GROMACS .gro file of C-alpha atoms in nm:
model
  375
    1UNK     CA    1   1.110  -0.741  -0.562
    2UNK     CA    2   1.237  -1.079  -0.685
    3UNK     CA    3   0.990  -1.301  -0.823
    4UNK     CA    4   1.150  -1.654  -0.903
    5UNK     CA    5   1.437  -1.485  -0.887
    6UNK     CA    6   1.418  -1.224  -1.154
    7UNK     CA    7   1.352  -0.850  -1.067
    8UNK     CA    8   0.984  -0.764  -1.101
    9UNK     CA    9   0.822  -0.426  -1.040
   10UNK     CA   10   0.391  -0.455  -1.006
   11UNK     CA   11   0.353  -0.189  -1.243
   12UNK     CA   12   0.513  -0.138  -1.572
   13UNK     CA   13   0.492   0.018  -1.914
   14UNK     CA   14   0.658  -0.184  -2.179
   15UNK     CA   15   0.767   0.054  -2.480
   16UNK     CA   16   0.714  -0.226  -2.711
   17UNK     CA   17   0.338  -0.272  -2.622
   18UNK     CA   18   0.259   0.120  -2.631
   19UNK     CA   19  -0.117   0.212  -2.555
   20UNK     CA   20  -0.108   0.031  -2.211
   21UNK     CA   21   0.029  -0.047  -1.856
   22UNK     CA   22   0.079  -0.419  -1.739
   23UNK     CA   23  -0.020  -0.482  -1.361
   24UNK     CA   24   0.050  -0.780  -1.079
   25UNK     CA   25  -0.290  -0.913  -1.068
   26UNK     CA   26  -0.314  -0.986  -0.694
   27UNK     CA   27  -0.662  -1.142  -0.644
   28UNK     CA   28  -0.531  -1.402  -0.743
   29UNK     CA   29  -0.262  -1.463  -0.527
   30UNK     CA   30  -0.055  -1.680  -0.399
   31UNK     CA   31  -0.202  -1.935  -0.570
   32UNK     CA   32  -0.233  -1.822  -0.925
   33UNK     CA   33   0.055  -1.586  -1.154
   34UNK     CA   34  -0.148  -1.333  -1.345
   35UNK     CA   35  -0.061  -1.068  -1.525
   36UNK     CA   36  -0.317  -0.794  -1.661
   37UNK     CA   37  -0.297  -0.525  -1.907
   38UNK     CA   38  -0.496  -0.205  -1.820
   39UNK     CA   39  -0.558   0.007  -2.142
   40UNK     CA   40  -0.855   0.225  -2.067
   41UNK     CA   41  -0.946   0.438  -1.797
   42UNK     CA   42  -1.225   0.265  -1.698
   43UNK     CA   43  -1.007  -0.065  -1.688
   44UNK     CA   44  -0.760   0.132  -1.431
   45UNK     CA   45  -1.064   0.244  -1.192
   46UNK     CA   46  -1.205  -0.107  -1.213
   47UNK     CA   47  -0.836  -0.257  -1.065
   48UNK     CA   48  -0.814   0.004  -0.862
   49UNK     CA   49  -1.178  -0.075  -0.705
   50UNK     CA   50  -1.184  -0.440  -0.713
   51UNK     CA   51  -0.832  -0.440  -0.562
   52UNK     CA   52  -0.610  -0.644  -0.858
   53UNK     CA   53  -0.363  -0.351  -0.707
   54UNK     CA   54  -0.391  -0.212  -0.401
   55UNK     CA   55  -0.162  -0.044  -0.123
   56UNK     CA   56  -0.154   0.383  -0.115
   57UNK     CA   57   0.127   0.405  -0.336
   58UNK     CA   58   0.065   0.159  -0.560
   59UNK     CA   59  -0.298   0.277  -0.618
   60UNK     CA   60  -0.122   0.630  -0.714
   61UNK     CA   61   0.065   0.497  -0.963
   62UNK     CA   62  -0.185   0.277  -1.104
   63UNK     CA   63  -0.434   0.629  -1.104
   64UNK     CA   64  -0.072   0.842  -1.286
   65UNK     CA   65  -0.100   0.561  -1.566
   66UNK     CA   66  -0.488   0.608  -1.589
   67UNK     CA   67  -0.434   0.944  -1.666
   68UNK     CA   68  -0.226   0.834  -1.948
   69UNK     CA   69  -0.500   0.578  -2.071
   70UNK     CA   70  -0.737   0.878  -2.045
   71UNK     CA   71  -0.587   1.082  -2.286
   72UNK     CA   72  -0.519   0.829  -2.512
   73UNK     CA   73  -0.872   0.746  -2.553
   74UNK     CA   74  -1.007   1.084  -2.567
   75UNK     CA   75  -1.300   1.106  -2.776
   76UNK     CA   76  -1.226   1.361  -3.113
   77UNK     CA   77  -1.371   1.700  -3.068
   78UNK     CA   78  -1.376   1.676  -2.665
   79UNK     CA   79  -1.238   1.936  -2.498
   80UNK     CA   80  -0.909   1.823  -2.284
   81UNK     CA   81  -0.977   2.014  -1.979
   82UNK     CA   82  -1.370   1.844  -1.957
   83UNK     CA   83  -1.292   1.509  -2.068
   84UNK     CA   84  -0.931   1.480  -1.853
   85UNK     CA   85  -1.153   1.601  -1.513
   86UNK     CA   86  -1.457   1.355  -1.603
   87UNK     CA   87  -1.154   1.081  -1.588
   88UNK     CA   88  -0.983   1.194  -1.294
   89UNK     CA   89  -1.324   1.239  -1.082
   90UNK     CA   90  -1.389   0.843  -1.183
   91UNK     CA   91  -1.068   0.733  -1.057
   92UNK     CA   92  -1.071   0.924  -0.770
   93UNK     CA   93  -1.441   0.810  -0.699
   94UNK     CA   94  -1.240   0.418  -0.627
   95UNK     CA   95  -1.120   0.444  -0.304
   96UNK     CA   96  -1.144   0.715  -0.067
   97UNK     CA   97  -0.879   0.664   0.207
   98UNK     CA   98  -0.524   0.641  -0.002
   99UNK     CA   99  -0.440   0.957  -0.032
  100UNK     CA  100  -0.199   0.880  -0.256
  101UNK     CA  101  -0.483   0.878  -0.515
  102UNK     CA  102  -0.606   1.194  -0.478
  103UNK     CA  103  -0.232   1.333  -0.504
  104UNK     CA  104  -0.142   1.153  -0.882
  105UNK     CA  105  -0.442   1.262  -1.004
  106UNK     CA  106  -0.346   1.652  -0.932
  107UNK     CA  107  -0.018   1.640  -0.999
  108UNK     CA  108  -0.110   1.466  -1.369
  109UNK     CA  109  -0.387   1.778  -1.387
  110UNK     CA  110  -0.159   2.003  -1.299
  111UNK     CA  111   0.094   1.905  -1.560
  112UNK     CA  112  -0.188   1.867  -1.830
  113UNK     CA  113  -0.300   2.183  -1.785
  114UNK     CA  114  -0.369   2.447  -2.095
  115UNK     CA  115  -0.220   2.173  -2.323
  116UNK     CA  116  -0.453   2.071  -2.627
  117UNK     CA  117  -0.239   1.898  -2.837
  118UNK     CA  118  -0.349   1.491  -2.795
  119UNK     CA  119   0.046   1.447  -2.888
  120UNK     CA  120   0.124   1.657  -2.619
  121UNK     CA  121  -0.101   1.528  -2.381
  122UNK     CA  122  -0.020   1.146  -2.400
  123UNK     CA  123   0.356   1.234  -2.410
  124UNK     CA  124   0.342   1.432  -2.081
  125UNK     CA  125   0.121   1.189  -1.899
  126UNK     CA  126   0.289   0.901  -1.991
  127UNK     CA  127   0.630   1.050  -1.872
  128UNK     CA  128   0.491   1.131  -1.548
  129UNK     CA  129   0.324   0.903  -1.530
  130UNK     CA  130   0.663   0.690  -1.477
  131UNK     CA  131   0.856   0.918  -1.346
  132UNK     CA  132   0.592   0.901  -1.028
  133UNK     CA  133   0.636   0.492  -1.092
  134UNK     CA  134   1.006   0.562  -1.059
  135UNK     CA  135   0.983   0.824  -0.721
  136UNK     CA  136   0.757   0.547  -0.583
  137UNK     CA  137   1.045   0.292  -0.558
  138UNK     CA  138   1.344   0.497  -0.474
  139UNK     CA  139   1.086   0.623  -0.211
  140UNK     CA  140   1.079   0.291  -0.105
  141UNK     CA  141   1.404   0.214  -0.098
  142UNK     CA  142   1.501   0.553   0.087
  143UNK     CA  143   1.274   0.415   0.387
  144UNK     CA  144   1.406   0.111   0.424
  145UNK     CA  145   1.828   0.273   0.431
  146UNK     CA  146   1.672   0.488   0.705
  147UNK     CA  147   1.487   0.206   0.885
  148UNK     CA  148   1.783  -0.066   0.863
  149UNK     CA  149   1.924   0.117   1.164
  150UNK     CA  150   1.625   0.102   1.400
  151UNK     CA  151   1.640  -0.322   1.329
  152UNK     CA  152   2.071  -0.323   1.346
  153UNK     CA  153   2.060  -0.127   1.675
  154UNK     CA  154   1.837  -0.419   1.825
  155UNK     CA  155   2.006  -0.696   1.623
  156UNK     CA  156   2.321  -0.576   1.803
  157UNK     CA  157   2.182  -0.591   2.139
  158UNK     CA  158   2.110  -0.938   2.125
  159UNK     CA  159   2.395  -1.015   1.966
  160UNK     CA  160   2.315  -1.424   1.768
  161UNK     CA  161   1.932  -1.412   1.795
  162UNK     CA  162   1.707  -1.339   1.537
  163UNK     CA  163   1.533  -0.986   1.567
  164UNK     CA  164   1.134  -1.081   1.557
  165UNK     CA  165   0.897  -0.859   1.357
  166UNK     CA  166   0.565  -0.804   1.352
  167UNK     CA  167   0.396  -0.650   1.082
  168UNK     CA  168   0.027  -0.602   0.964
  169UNK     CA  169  -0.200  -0.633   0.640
  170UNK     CA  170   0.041  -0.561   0.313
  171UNK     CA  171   0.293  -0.307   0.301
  172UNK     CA  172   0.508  -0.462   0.018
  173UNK     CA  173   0.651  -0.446  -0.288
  174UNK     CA  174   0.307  -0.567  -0.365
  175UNK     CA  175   0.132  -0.229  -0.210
  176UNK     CA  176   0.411  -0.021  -0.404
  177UNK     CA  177   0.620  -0.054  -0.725
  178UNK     CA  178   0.887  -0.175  -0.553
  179UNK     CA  179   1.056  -0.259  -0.248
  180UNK     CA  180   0.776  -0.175  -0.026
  181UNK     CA  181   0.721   0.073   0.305
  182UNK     CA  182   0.674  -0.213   0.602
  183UNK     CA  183   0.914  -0.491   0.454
  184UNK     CA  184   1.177  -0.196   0.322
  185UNK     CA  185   1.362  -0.180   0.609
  186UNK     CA  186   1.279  -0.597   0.694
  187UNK     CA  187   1.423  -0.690   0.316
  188UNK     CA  188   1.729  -0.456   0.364
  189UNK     CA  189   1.837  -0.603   0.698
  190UNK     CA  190   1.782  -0.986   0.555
  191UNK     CA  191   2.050  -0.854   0.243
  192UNK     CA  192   2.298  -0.705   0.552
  193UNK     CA  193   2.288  -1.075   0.692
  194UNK     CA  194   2.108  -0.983   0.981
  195UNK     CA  195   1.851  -1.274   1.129
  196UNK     CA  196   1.509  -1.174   1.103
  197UNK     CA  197   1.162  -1.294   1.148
  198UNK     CA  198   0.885  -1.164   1.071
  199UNK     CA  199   0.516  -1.276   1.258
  200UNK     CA  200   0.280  -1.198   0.943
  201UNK     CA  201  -0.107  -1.086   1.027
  202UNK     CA  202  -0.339  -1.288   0.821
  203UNK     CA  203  -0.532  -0.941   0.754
  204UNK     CA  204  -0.856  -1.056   0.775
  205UNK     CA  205  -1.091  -1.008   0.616
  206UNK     CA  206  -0.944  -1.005   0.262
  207UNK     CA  207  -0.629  -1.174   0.427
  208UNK     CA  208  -0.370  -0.941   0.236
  209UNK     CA  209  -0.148  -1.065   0.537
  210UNK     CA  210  -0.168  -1.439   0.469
  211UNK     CA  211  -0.200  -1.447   0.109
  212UNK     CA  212   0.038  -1.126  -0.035
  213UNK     CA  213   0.269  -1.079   0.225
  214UNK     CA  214   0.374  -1.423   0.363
  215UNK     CA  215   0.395  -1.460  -0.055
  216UNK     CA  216   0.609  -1.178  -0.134
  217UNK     CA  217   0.819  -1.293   0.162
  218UNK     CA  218   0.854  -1.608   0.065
  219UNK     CA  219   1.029  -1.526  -0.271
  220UNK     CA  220   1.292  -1.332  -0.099
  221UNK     CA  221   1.366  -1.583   0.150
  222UNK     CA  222   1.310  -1.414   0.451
  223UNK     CA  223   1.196  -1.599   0.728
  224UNK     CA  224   0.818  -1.565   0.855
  225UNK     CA  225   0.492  -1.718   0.999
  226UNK     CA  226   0.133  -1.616   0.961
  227UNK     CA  227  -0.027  -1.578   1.273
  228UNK     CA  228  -0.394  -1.538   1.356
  229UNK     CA  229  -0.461  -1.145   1.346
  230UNK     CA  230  -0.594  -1.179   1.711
  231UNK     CA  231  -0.229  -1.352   1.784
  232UNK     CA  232  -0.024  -1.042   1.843
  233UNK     CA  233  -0.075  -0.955   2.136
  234UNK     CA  234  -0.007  -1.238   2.315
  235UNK     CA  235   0.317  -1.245   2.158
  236UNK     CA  236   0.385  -0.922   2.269
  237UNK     CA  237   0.317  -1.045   2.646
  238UNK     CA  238   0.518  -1.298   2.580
  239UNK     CA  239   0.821  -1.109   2.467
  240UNK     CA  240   0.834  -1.251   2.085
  241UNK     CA  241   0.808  -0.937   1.929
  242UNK     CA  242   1.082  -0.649   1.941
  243UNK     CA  243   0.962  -0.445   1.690
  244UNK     CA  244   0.605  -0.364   1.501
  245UNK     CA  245   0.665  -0.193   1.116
  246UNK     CA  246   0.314  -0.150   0.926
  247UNK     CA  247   0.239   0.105   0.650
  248UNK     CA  248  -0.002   0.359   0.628
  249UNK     CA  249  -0.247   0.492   0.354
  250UNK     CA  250  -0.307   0.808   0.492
  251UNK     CA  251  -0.146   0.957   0.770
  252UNK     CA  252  -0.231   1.359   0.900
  253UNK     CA  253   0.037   1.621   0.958
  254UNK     CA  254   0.004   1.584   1.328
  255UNK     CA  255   0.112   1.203   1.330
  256UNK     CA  256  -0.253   1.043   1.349
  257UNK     CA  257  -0.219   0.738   1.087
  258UNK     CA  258  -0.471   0.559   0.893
  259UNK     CA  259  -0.403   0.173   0.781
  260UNK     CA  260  -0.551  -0.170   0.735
  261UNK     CA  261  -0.837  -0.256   1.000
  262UNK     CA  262  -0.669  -0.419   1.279
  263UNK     CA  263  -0.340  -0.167   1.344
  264UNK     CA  264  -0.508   0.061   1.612
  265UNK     CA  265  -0.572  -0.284   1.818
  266UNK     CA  266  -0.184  -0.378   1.730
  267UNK     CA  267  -0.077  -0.071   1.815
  268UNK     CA  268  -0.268  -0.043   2.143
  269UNK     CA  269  -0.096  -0.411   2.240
  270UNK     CA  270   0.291  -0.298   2.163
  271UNK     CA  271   0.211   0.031   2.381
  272UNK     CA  272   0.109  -0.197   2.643
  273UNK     CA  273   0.395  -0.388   2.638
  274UNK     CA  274   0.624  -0.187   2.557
  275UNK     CA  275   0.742  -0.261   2.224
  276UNK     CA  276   0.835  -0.017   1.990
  277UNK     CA  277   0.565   0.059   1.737
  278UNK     CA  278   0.697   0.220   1.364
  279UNK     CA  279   0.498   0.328   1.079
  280UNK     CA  280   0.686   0.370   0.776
  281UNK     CA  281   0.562   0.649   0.555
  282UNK     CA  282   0.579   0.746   0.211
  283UNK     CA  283   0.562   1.120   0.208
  284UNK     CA  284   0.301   1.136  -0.059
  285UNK     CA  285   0.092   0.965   0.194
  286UNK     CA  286   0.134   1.242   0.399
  287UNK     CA  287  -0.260   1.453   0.440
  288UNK     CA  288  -0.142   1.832   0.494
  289UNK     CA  289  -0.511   1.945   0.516
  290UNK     CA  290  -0.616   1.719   0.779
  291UNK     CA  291  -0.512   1.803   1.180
  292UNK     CA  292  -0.737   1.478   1.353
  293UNK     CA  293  -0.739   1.161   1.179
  294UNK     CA  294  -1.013   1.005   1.382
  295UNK     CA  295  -1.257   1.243   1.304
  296UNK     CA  296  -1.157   1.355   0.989
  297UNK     CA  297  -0.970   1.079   0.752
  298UNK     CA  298  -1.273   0.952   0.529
  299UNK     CA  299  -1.263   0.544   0.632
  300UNK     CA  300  -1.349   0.316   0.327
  301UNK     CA  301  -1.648   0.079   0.367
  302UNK     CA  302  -1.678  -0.204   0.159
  303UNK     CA  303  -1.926  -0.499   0.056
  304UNK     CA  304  -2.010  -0.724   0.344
  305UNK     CA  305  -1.963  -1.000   0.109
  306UNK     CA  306  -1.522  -0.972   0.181
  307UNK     CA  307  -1.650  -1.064   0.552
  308UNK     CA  308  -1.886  -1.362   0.461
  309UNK     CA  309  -1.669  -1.519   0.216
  310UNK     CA  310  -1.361  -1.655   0.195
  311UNK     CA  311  -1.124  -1.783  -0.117
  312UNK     CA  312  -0.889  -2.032  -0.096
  313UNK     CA  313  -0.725  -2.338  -0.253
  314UNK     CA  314  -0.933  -2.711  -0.276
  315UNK     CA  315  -0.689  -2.958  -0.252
  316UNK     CA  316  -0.989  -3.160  -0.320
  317UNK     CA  317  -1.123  -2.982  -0.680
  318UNK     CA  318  -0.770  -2.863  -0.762
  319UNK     CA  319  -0.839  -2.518  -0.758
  320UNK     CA  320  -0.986  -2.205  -0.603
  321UNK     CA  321  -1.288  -2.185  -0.396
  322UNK     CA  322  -1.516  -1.927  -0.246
  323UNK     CA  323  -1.714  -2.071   0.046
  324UNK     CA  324  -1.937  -1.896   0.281
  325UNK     CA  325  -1.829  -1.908   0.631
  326UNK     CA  326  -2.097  -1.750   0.816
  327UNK     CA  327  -2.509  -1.815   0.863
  328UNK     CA  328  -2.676  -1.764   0.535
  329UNK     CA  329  -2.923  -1.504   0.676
  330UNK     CA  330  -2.609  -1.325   0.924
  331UNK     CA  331  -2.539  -0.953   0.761
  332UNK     CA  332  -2.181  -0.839   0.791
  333UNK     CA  333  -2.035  -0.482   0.819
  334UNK     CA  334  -1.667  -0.440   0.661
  335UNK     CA  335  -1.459  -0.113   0.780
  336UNK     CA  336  -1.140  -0.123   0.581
  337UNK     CA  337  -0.924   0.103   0.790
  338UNK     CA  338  -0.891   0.208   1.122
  339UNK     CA  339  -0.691   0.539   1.239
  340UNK     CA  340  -0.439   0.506   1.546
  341UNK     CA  341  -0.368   0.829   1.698
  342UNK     CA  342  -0.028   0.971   1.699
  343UNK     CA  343   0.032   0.891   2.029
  344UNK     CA  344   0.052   0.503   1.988
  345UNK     CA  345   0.326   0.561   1.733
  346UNK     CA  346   0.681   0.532   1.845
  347UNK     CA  347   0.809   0.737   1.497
  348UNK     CA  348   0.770   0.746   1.186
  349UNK     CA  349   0.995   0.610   0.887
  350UNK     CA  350   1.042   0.810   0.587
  351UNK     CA  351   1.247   0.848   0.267
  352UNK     CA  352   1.412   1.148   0.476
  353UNK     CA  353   1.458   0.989   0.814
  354UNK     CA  354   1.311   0.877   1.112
  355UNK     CA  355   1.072   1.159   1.299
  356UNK     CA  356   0.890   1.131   1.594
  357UNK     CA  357   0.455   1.110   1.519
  358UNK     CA  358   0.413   1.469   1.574
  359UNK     CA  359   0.340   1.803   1.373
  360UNK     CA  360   0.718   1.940   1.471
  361UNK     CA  361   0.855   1.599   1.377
  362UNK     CA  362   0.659   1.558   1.061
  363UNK     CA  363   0.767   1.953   0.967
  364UNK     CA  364   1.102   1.868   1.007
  365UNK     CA  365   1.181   1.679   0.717
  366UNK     CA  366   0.943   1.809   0.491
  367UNK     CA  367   0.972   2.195   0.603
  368UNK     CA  368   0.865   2.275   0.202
  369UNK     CA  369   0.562   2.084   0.251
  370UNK     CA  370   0.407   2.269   0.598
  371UNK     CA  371   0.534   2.649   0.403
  372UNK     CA  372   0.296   2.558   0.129
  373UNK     CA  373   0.004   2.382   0.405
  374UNK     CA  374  -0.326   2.503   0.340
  375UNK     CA  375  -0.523   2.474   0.664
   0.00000   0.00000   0.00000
């Protein structure tokens, strides 16, 4: 992504600063730039958990680089295989719903494996530890060449306008290490020239909608307004929406998919009204072991404090403020995901194409993938 017009990734490793990773800071955003460098493994959980990154495959990443931290701060005389799975059970412990988490983490144990050497360790986890960082964005990219199509093919039917998107929560360069699943294909037709628009879900209630996304596309110019998160379906009604592209944090071999509170209602609306409904989706994200999302996908609860409070700028102070916005004395209940079954899902965008939300289509472009299922 371009940030002030320079290319930016949200995770990096800087070979002149050895011994840690750097991360976008995003609690803080839009109205604050930090930066912040992770160099243990229990710094890496703790962004992982308090959400300074977020976003399936960004959380992967963020868990491949932990791995790395892990082994660099292995105490002398441990034994690699106890001390490496005491690490990857804490990160994994963060956030149960990205499945991208749980799928770093193996394929760093899997590579570590039998190797004692603490030379050998750090040197294999930090290389893939980047080459996952690396997969990550062309992934990215990959989804948005195959998902450019789905926005020309309506751009050219209405030949002049401006091809109106509606998108939900954060599936950006800010949820990835670049480019993004959602805004992919949305970034990719704004650099062909073609006029879009996209309506941006404030995302309540951590507003990942309003604050990252609007942000993010903001700095590449592309044209958007934050609507109310209860908004979209009026639009819909109202014919102001041609096409819905969210992201997904898990998502089942049989097309169920599991995102940001507030899609299964979004995608219930376009069904209604007919507008085509796309979830773009990082094969990594992919669950091979799970058939029914609603019943199975483990759904992330969090504090009821994200639903009480709210931060935002004080034009009055000068800076930011957390005010409550409900009674004192009122509990609050905070489901971060919700699941919306396959059916509600016109297809599915990957790095390898466009499938329909269904076990044949899903098998189709990753045939290596259902071989090796484990049911």
């Amino acid at each position: 992504m371009n940030i002030n017009q320079q290319s930016q990734r949200s995770i990096w490793y800087d070979p002149a600063q050895p011994g840690g990773v750097q991360v976008i800071d995003q609690r803080h955003l839009p109205h604050e730039w930090r930066i912040a460098r992770l160099e243990t493994v229990e710094e890496a959980a703790r962004a992982i958990k308090e959400m300074w990154v977020r976003g399936a495959p960004l959380i992967g990443a963020t868990a491949a680089f932990g791995m790395y931290l892990a082994v660099r701060e292995m105490p002398e005389g441990a034994q690699p295989e106890v001390w490496l799975s005491q690490c990857a059970a804490r990160l994994l412990d963060t956030r149960p719903t990205a499945v991208n988490l749980q799928w770093a983490l193996d394929r760093q144990m899997a590579a570590l494996q039998g190797r004692t050497e603490v030379a050998v360790l750090e040197d294999t986890a930090l290389k893939l530890a980047l080459e996952i960082a690396d997969e990550d964005a062309e992934i990215c990219r990959m989804i948005g060449v195959h998902g450019l199509p789905l926005i020309e093919k309506i751009a050219a039917e209405k030949p002049g306008q401006v091809v109106n998107i509606l998108t939900h929560c954060n599936a950006g360069s800010l949820a990835t290490v670049d480019w993004g699943t959602a805004t992919s294909p949305i970034y990719q037709a704004h650099q062909a020239g073609i006029k879009v628009h996209v309506w941006v879900d404030e995302t309540r209630p951590r507003n990942q909608g309003a604050r990252l996304t609007a942000w993010e596309l903001g700095q590449q110019g592309v044209p958007h307004t934050i609507i109310a998160d209860n908004s979209g379906g009026h639009l819909m009604q109202h014919g102001q929406v041609d096409l819905c592209i969210v992201g997904t944090d898990r998502t089942t071999y049989t097309g169920d998919v599991a995102n940001k509170i507030g899609t299964y209602l979004k995608a219930l609306a376009a069904w209604d009204n007919g507008v085509p409904f796309y979830v773009a989706l990082p094969s990594p994200t992919i669950d091979w072991s799970i058939r029914d999302g609603v019943k199975q996908i483990p759904i992330e609860v969090r504090g009821g404090e994200e639903v009480r409070f709210m931060r935002g700028w004080c034009d009055r102070t000068g800076q930011v403020e957390k005010v409550r916005i409900v009674p004192a004395d009122s509990p609050a209940e905070n489901h971060a995901f919700d699941v919306t079954p396959a059916k509600y899902v016109t297809a599915l965008i990957t790095e390898r194409g466009v499938c329909p939300a269904t076990e044949e289509g899903i098998a189709s472009l990753f045939p290596e993938m259902k071989a090796a299922q484990v049911l």
